[in-house]
């Protein structure tokens, strides 16, 4: 919230009943699911028994393509990070992960389809409050790597990971 408050970009904060599932949070906030920034922490195994973490950000109506995230990160395999790791790296309760990284071990990669939206929505690091921000302002503030990491074939199935790994 400090980042948003210190930036020159306008944004809105909206309160709502606690919700961490992207599809249900979008209904509560009253916007199309495609405008939701779904943020998931992905663990990528690298050659030489090393690993790195990626905060994959996709439209709410898309799934994260783990193979694409793995390729972007230069890995050999990828999977969803466990809940404790995701919360440690993001500083957010699972289900409220913001599409920004403030941890040196967590790289942000956003799918370009999300950036095509005029406005995006995401939980404000808590389950009962959300932020609306222009996609242009998000890109300027987050400085994410932009790469095709969404699997658009599963657009009707909004649950891309176990509920404890979801973010809205």
JSON list of C-alpha atoms in Angstrom, two decimals:
[
{"chain": "A", "resi": 1, "resn": "UNK", "atom": "CA", "xyz": [0.00, 0.00, 0.00]},
{"chain": "A", "resi": 2, "resn": "UNK", "atom": "CA", "xyz": [2.96, 2.31, 0.63]},
{"chain": "A", "resi": 3, "resn": "UNK", "atom": "CA", "xyz": [4.10, 1.79, -2.96]},
{"chain": "A", "resi": 4, "resn": "UNK", "atom": "CA", "xyz": [0.69, 2.75, -4.33]},
{"chain": "A", "resi": 5, "resn": "UNK", "atom": "CA", "xyz": [0.36, 5.74, -2.00]},
{"chain": "A", "resi": 6, "resn": "UNK", "atom": "CA", "xyz": [3.77, 7.09, -3.00]},
{"chain": "A", "resi": 7, "resn": "UNK", "atom": "CA", "xyz": [3.21, 6.67, -6.74]},
{"chain": "A", "resi": 8, "resn": "UNK", "atom": "CA", "xyz": [1.65, 9.28, -9.04]},
{"chain": "A", "resi": 9, "resn": "UNK", "atom": "CA", "xyz": [-0.87, 6.76, -10.42]},
{"chain": "A", "resi": 10, "resn": "UNK", "atom": "CA", "xyz": [-4.52, 6.84, -9.33]},
{"chain": "A", "resi": 11, "resn": "UNK", "atom": "CA", "xyz": [-5.98, 3.71, -7.73]},
{"chain": "A", "resi": 12, "resn": "UNK", "atom": "CA", "xyz": [-9.07, 2.70, -5.79]},
{"chain": "A", "resi": 13, "resn": "UNK", "atom": "CA", "xyz": [-9.42, 0.58, -2.68]},
{"chain": "A", "resi": 14, "resn": "UNK", "atom": "CA", "xyz": [-12.62, -1.41, -2.29]},
{"chain": "A", "resi": 15, "resn": "UNK", "atom": "CA", "xyz": [-13.73, -3.25, 0.84]},
{"chain": "A", "resi": 16, "resn": "UNK", "atom": "CA", "xyz": [-15.69, -6.50, 0.58]},
{"chain": "A", "resi": 17, "resn": "UNK", "atom": "CA", "xyz": [-16.39, -9.70, 2.55]},
{"chain": "A", "resi": 18, "resn": "UNK", "atom": "CA", "xyz": [-13.22, -11.82, 2.96]},
{"chain": "A", "resi": 19, "resn": "UNK", "atom": "CA", "xyz": [-12.52, -13.85, -0.19]},
{"chain": "A", "resi": 20, "resn": "UNK", "atom": "CA", "xyz": [-9.36, -15.34, -1.65]},
{"chain": "A", "resi": 21, "resn": "UNK", "atom": "CA", "xyz": [-10.69, -17.25, -4.65]},
{"chain": "A", "resi": 22, "resn": "UNK", "atom": "CA", "xyz": [-10.20, -15.19, -7.80]},
{"chain": "A", "resi": 23, "resn": "UNK", "atom": "CA", "xyz": [-13.58, -15.92, -9.37]},
{"chain": "A", "resi": 24, "resn": "UNK", "atom": "CA", "xyz": [-15.56, -15.23, -6.18]},
{"chain": "A", "resi": 25, "resn": "UNK", "atom": "CA", "xyz": [-13.56, -12.09, -5.33]},
{"chain": "A", "resi": 26, "resn": "UNK", "atom": "CA", "xyz": [-14.24, -10.77, -8.83]},
{"chain": "A", "resi": 27, "resn": "UNK", "atom": "CA", "xyz": [-17.96, -11.25, -8.29]},
{"chain": "A", "resi": 28, "resn": "UNK", "atom": "CA", "xyz": [-17.82, -9.38, -4.98]},
{"chain": "A", "resi": 29, "resn": "UNK", "atom": "CA", "xyz": [-15.87, -6.53, -6.54]},
{"chain": "A", "resi": 30, "resn": "UNK", "atom": "CA", "xyz": [-18.19, -6.37, -9.56]},
{"chain": "A", "resi": 31, "resn": "UNK", "atom": "CA", "xyz": [-15.74, -6.62, -12.45]},
{"chain": "A", "resi": 32, "resn": "UNK", "atom": "CA", "xyz": [-15.13, -9.15, -15.26]},
{"chain": "A", "resi": 33, "resn": "UNK", "atom": "CA", "xyz": [-12.95, -12.09, -14.25]},
{"chain": "A", "resi": 34, "resn": "UNK", "atom": "CA", "xyz": [-10.46, -11.23, -17.01]},
{"chain": "A", "resi": 35, "resn": "UNK", "atom": "CA", "xyz": [-9.54, -8.04, -15.09]},
{"chain": "A", "resi": 36, "resn": "UNK", "atom": "CA", "xyz": [-8.41, -9.95, -11.99]},
{"chain": "A", "resi": 37, "resn": "UNK", "atom": "CA", "xyz": [-4.65, -10.27, -11.50]},
{"chain": "A", "resi": 38, "resn": "UNK", "atom": "CA", "xyz": [-4.25, -13.84, -10.30]},
{"chain": "A", "resi": 39, "resn": "UNK", "atom": "CA", "xyz": [-0.87, -14.18, -8.56]},
{"chain": "A", "resi": 40, "resn": "UNK", "atom": "CA", "xyz": [0.66, -17.57, -7.85]},
{"chain": "A", "resi": 41, "resn": "UNK", "atom": "CA", "xyz": [4.08, -18.44, -6.44]},
{"chain": "A", "resi": 42, "resn": "UNK", "atom": "CA", "xyz": [5.82, -21.05, -8.57]},
{"chain": "A", "resi": 43, "resn": "UNK", "atom": "CA", "xyz": [8.87, -23.06, -7.49]},
{"chain": "A", "resi": 44, "resn": "UNK", "atom": "CA", "xyz": [11.23, -23.67, -10.40]},
{"chain": "A", "resi": 45, "resn": "UNK", "atom": "CA", "xyz": [13.91, -26.34, -10.20]},
{"chain": "A", "resi": 46, "resn": "UNK", "atom": "CA", "xyz": [17.07, -25.23, -11.95]},
{"chain": "A", "resi": 47, "resn": "UNK", "atom": "CA", "xyz": [19.98, -27.35, -13.20]},
{"chain": "A", "resi": 48, "resn": "UNK", "atom": "CA", "xyz": [22.50, -28.23, -10.49]},
{"chain": "A", "resi": 49, "resn": "UNK", "atom": "CA", "xyz": [19.94, -28.77, -7.69]},
{"chain": "A", "resi": 50, "resn": "UNK", "atom": "CA", "xyz": [19.23, -25.06, -7.43]},
{"chain": "A", "resi": 51, "resn": "UNK", "atom": "CA", "xyz": [15.83, -23.39, -7.36]},
{"chain": "A", "resi": 52, "resn": "UNK", "atom": "CA", "xyz": [14.19, -20.04, -7.80]},
{"chain": "A", "resi": 53, "resn": "UNK", "atom": "CA", "xyz": [10.71, -18.70, -7.24]},
{"chain": "A", "resi": 54, "resn": "UNK", "atom": "CA", "xyz": [8.51, -16.85, -9.69]},
{"chain": "A", "resi": 55, "resn": "UNK", "atom": "CA", "xyz": [5.40, -14.83, -8.93]},
{"chain": "A", "resi": 56, "resn": "UNK", "atom": "CA", "xyz": [3.33, -15.72, -11.97]},
{"chain": "A", "resi": 57, "resn": "UNK", "atom": "CA", "xyz": [0.57, -13.18, -12.69]},
{"chain": "A", "resi": 58, "resn": "UNK", "atom": "CA", "xyz": [-2.18, -14.05, -15.15]},
{"chain": "A", "resi": 59, "resn": "UNK", "atom": "CA", "xyz": [-5.72, -12.93, -15.94]},
{"chain": "A", "resi": 60, "resn": "UNK", "atom": "CA", "xyz": [-8.34, -14.35, -13.62]},
{"chain": "A", "resi": 61, "resn": "UNK", "atom": "CA", "xyz": [-9.94, -16.35, -16.43]},
{"chain": "A", "resi": 62, "resn": "UNK", "atom": "CA", "xyz": [-6.65, -18.02, -17.41]},
{"chain": "A", "resi": 63, "resn": "UNK", "atom": "CA", "xyz": [-4.55, -20.77, -15.87]},
{"chain": "A", "resi": 64, "resn": "UNK", "atom": "CA", "xyz": [-0.83, -20.59, -15.23]},
{"chain": "A", "resi": 65, "resn": "UNK", "atom": "CA", "xyz": [1.14, -22.71, -17.71]},
{"chain": "A", "resi": 66, "resn": "UNK", "atom": "CA", "xyz": [3.80, -24.28, -15.50]},
{"chain": "A", "resi": 67, "resn": "UNK", "atom": "CA", "xyz": [5.85, -25.36, -18.51]},
{"chain": "A", "resi": 68, "resn": "UNK", "atom": "CA", "xyz": [5.98, -21.81, -19.79]},
{"chain": "A", "resi": 69, "resn": "UNK", "atom": "CA", "xyz": [6.99, -20.45, -16.38]},
{"chain": "A", "resi": 70, "resn": "UNK", "atom": "CA", "xyz": [9.69, -23.11, -16.18]},
{"chain": "A", "resi": 71, "resn": "UNK", "atom": "CA", "xyz": [11.04, -22.14, -19.61]},
{"chain": "A", "resi": 72, "resn": "UNK", "atom": "CA", "xyz": [11.01, -18.41, -18.81]},
{"chain": "A", "resi": 73, "resn": "UNK", "atom": "CA", "xyz": [12.93, -19.08, -15.58]},
{"chain": "A", "resi": 74, "resn": "UNK", "atom": "CA", "xyz": [15.44, -21.40, -17.28]},
{"chain": "A", "resi": 75, "resn": "UNK", "atom": "CA", "xyz": [14.34, -24.37, -15.21]},
{"chain": "A", "resi": 76, "resn": "UNK", "atom": "CA", "xyz": [13.95, -28.10, -15.66]},
{"chain": "A", "resi": 77, "resn": "UNK", "atom": "CA", "xyz": [10.58, -28.41, -13.88]},
{"chain": "A", "resi": 78, "resn": "UNK", "atom": "CA", "xyz": [8.09, -26.22, -12.05]},
{"chain": "A", "resi": 79, "resn": "UNK", "atom": "CA", "xyz": [5.28, -26.60, -9.56]},
{"chain": "A", "resi": 80, "resn": "UNK", "atom": "CA", "xyz": [3.27, -24.53, -7.13]},
{"chain": "A", "resi": 81, "resn": "UNK", "atom": "CA", "xyz": [5.20, -23.44, -4.05]},
{"chain": "A", "resi": 82, "resn": "UNK", "atom": "CA", "xyz": [3.91, -24.73, -0.75]},
{"chain": "A", "resi": 83, "resn": "UNK", "atom": "CA", "xyz": [1.71, -22.38, 1.24]},
{"chain": "A", "resi": 84, "resn": "UNK", "atom": "CA", "xyz": [4.33, -21.51, 3.89]},
{"chain": "A", "resi": 85, "resn": "UNK", "atom": "CA", "xyz": [6.91, -20.59, 1.26]},
{"chain": "A", "resi": 86, "resn": "UNK", "atom": "CA", "xyz": [4.44, -18.52, -0.76]},
{"chain": "A", "resi": 87, "resn": "UNK", "atom": "CA", "xyz": [3.41, -16.60, 2.35]},
{"chain": "A", "resi": 88, "resn": "UNK", "atom": "CA", "xyz": [7.03, -16.09, 3.45]},
{"chain": "A", "resi": 89, "resn": "UNK", "atom": "CA", "xyz": [8.14, -14.75, 0.06]},
{"chain": "A", "resi": 90, "resn": "UNK", "atom": "CA", "xyz": [5.13, -12.50, -0.49]},
{"chain": "A", "resi": 91, "resn": "UNK", "atom": "CA", "xyz": [4.36, -11.41, 3.05]},
{"chain": "A", "resi": 92, "resn": "UNK", "atom": "CA", "xyz": [0.71, -12.09, 2.26]},
{"chain": "A", "resi": 93, "resn": "UNK", "atom": "CA", "xyz": [-1.82, -14.58, 3.54]},
{"chain": "A", "resi": 94, "resn": "UNK", "atom": "CA", "xyz": [-2.57, -17.16, 0.89]},
{"chain": "A", "resi": 95, "resn": "UNK", "atom": "CA", "xyz": [-5.45, -15.97, -1.25]},
{"chain": "A", "resi": 96, "resn": "UNK", "atom": "CA", "xyz": [-4.44, -12.32, -0.91]},
{"chain": "A", "resi": 97, "resn": "UNK", "atom": "CA", "xyz": [-1.10, -12.33, -2.74]},
{"chain": "A", "resi": 98, "resn": "UNK", "atom": "CA", "xyz": [-0.43, -9.05, -4.51]},
{"chain": "A", "resi": 99, "resn": "UNK", "atom": "CA", "xyz": [1.09, -8.96, -8.02]},
{"chain": "A", "resi": 100, "resn": "UNK", "atom": "CA", "xyz": [4.24, -7.24, -6.72]},
{"chain": "A", "resi": 101, "resn": "UNK", "atom": "CA", "xyz": [7.42, -8.67, -5.24]},
{"chain": "A", "resi": 102, "resn": "UNK", "atom": "CA", "xyz": [9.32, -7.11, -2.37]},
{"chain": "A", "resi": 103, "resn": "UNK", "atom": "CA", "xyz": [11.56, -10.15, -1.83]},
{"chain": "A", "resi": 104, "resn": "UNK", "atom": "CA", "xyz": [14.87, -10.68, -3.67]},
{"chain": "A", "resi": 105, "resn": "UNK", "atom": "CA", "xyz": [14.15, -14.40, -4.17]},
{"chain": "A", "resi": 106, "resn": "UNK", "atom": "CA", "xyz": [10.84, -13.77, -5.96]},
{"chain": "A", "resi": 107, "resn": "UNK", "atom": "CA", "xyz": [10.79, -12.65, -9.61]},
{"chain": "A", "resi": 108, "resn": "UNK", "atom": "CA", "xyz": [7.56, -11.26, -11.09]},
{"chain": "A", "resi": 109, "resn": "UNK", "atom": "CA", "xyz": [6.46, -12.50, -14.51]},
{"chain": "A", "resi": 110, "resn": "UNK", "atom": "CA", "xyz": [3.16, -11.27, -15.94]},
{"chain": "A", "resi": 111, "resn": "UNK", "atom": "CA", "xyz": [1.29, -12.64, -18.91]},
{"chain": "A", "resi": 112, "resn": "UNK", "atom": "CA", "xyz": [0.78, -9.95, -21.60]},
{"chain": "A", "resi": 113, "resn": "UNK", "atom": "CA", "xyz": [-2.98, -10.64, -21.80]},
{"chain": "A", "resi": 114, "resn": "UNK", "atom": "CA", "xyz": [-3.47, -9.09, -18.36]},
{"chain": "A", "resi": 115, "resn": "UNK", "atom": "CA", "xyz": [-1.70, -5.92, -19.47]},
{"chain": "A", "resi": 116, "resn": "UNK", "atom": "CA", "xyz": [-4.20, -5.53, -22.33]},
{"chain": "A", "resi": 117, "resn": "UNK", "atom": "CA", "xyz": [-6.92, -4.68, -19.80]},
{"chain": "A", "resi": 118, "resn": "UNK", "atom": "CA", "xyz": [-7.58, -1.01, -19.03]},
{"chain": "A", "resi": 119, "resn": "UNK", "atom": "CA", "xyz": [-7.91, -1.74, -15.31]},
{"chain": "A", "resi": 120, "resn": "UNK", "atom": "CA", "xyz": [-6.83, -4.67, -13.18]},
{"chain": "A", "resi": 121, "resn": "UNK", "atom": "CA", "xyz": [-7.99, -5.78, -9.73]},
{"chain": "A", "resi": 122, "resn": "UNK", "atom": "CA", "xyz": [-6.21, -7.67, -6.95]},
{"chain": "A", "resi": 123, "resn": "UNK", "atom": "CA", "xyz": [-6.55, -8.27, -3.23]},
{"chain": "A", "resi": 124, "resn": "UNK", "atom": "CA", "xyz": [-4.63, -5.69, -1.20]},
{"chain": "A", "resi": 125, "resn": "UNK", "atom": "CA", "xyz": [-2.54, -8.21, 0.79]},
{"chain": "A", "resi": 126, "resn": "UNK", "atom": "CA", "xyz": [-5.68, -8.98, 2.78]},
{"chain": "A", "resi": 127, "resn": "UNK", "atom": "CA", "xyz": [-8.79, -10.97, 2.00]},
{"chain": "A", "resi": 128, "resn": "UNK", "atom": "CA", "xyz": [-11.30, -8.18, 2.68]},
{"chain": "A", "resi": 129, "resn": "UNK", "atom": "CA", "xyz": [-9.84, -5.35, 0.63]},
{"chain": "A", "resi": 130, "resn": "UNK", "atom": "CA", "xyz": [-8.96, -5.00, -3.04]},
{"chain": "A", "resi": 131, "resn": "UNK", "atom": "CA", "xyz": [-7.22, -2.53, -5.32]},
{"chain": "A", "resi": 132, "resn": "UNK", "atom": "CA", "xyz": [-8.21, -1.33, -8.78]},
{"chain": "A", "resi": 133, "resn": "UNK", "atom": "CA", "xyz": [-5.33, 0.07, -10.80]},
{"chain": "A", "resi": 134, "resn": "UNK", "atom": "CA", "xyz": [-4.69, 0.73, -14.47]},
{"chain": "A", "resi": 135, "resn": "UNK", "atom": "CA", "xyz": [-2.66, -1.99, -16.16]},
{"chain": "A", "resi": 136, "resn": "UNK", "atom": "CA", "xyz": [-0.27, 0.70, -17.38]},
{"chain": "A", "resi": 137, "resn": "UNK", "atom": "CA", "xyz": [0.33, 1.90, -13.80]},
{"chain": "A", "resi": 138, "resn": "UNK", "atom": "CA", "xyz": [0.78, -1.70, -12.60]},
{"chain": "A", "resi": 139, "resn": "UNK", "atom": "CA", "xyz": [3.46, -2.32, -15.22]},
{"chain": "A", "resi": 140, "resn": "UNK", "atom": "CA", "xyz": [5.24, 0.92, -14.32]},
{"chain": "A", "resi": 141, "resn": "UNK", "atom": "CA", "xyz": [5.16, 0.18, -10.58]},
{"chain": "A", "resi": 142, "resn": "UNK", "atom": "CA", "xyz": [5.90, -3.57, -10.61]},
{"chain": "A", "resi": 143, "resn": "UNK", "atom": "CA", "xyz": [8.44, -3.60, -13.42]},
{"chain": "A", "resi": 144, "resn": "UNK", "atom": "CA", "xyz": [7.58, -7.23, -14.19]},
{"chain": "A", "resi": 145, "resn": "UNK", "atom": "CA", "xyz": [9.07, -9.42, -16.86]},
{"chain": "A", "resi": 146, "resn": "UNK", "atom": "CA", "xyz": [6.37, -9.86, -19.51]},
{"chain": "A", "resi": 147, "resn": "UNK", "atom": "CA", "xyz": [6.10, -13.33, -21.04]},
{"chain": "A", "resi": 148, "resn": "UNK", "atom": "CA", "xyz": [3.40, -15.70, -22.26]},
{"chain": "A", "resi": 149, "resn": "UNK", "atom": "CA", "xyz": [2.83, -17.81, -19.14]},
{"chain": "A", "resi": 150, "resn": "UNK", "atom": "CA", "xyz": [-0.93, -18.39, -19.37]},
{"chain": "A", "resi": 151, "resn": "UNK", "atom": "CA", "xyz": [-2.68, -21.50, -20.58]},
{"chain": "A", "resi": 152, "resn": "UNK", "atom": "CA", "xyz": [-5.70, -20.04, -22.32]},
{"chain": "A", "resi": 153, "resn": "UNK", "atom": "CA", "xyz": [-7.30, -23.42, -23.02]},
{"chain": "A", "resi": 154, "resn": "UNK", "atom": "CA", "xyz": [-8.71, -23.69, -19.49]},
{"chain": "A", "resi": 155, "resn": "UNK", "atom": "CA", "xyz": [-10.53, -20.38, -19.37]},
{"chain": "A", "resi": 156, "resn": "UNK", "atom": "CA", "xyz": [-13.74, -21.85, -17.95]},
{"chain": "A", "resi": 157, "resn": "UNK", "atom": "CA", "xyz": [-11.94, -23.53, -15.03]},
{"chain": "A", "resi": 158, "resn": "UNK", "atom": "CA", "xyz": [-10.94, -20.65, -12.77]},
{"chain": "A", "resi": 159, "resn": "UNK", "atom": "CA", "xyz": [-9.23, -22.77, -10.13]},
{"chain": "A", "resi": 160, "resn": "UNK", "atom": "CA", "xyz": [-5.63, -23.22, -11.23]},
{"chain": "A", "resi": 161, "resn": "UNK", "atom": "CA", "xyz": [-4.20, -24.47, -7.98]},
{"chain": "A", "resi": 162, "resn": "UNK", "atom": "CA", "xyz": [-5.33, -25.76, -4.61]},
{"chain": "A", "resi": 163, "resn": "UNK", "atom": "CA", "xyz": [-7.31, -23.11, -2.73]},
{"chain": "A", "resi": 164, "resn": "UNK", "atom": "CA", "xyz": [-4.42, -22.42, -0.37]},
{"chain": "A", "resi": 165, "resn": "UNK", "atom": "CA", "xyz": [-2.19, -21.43, -3.30]},
{"chain": "A", "resi": 166, "resn": "UNK", "atom": "CA", "xyz": [-4.76, -19.17, -5.00]},
{"chain": "A", "resi": 167, "resn": "UNK", "atom": "CA", "xyz": [-4.68, -15.43, -5.02]},
{"chain": "A", "resi": 168, "resn": "UNK", "atom": "CA", "xyz": [-7.10, -12.87, -6.29]}
]
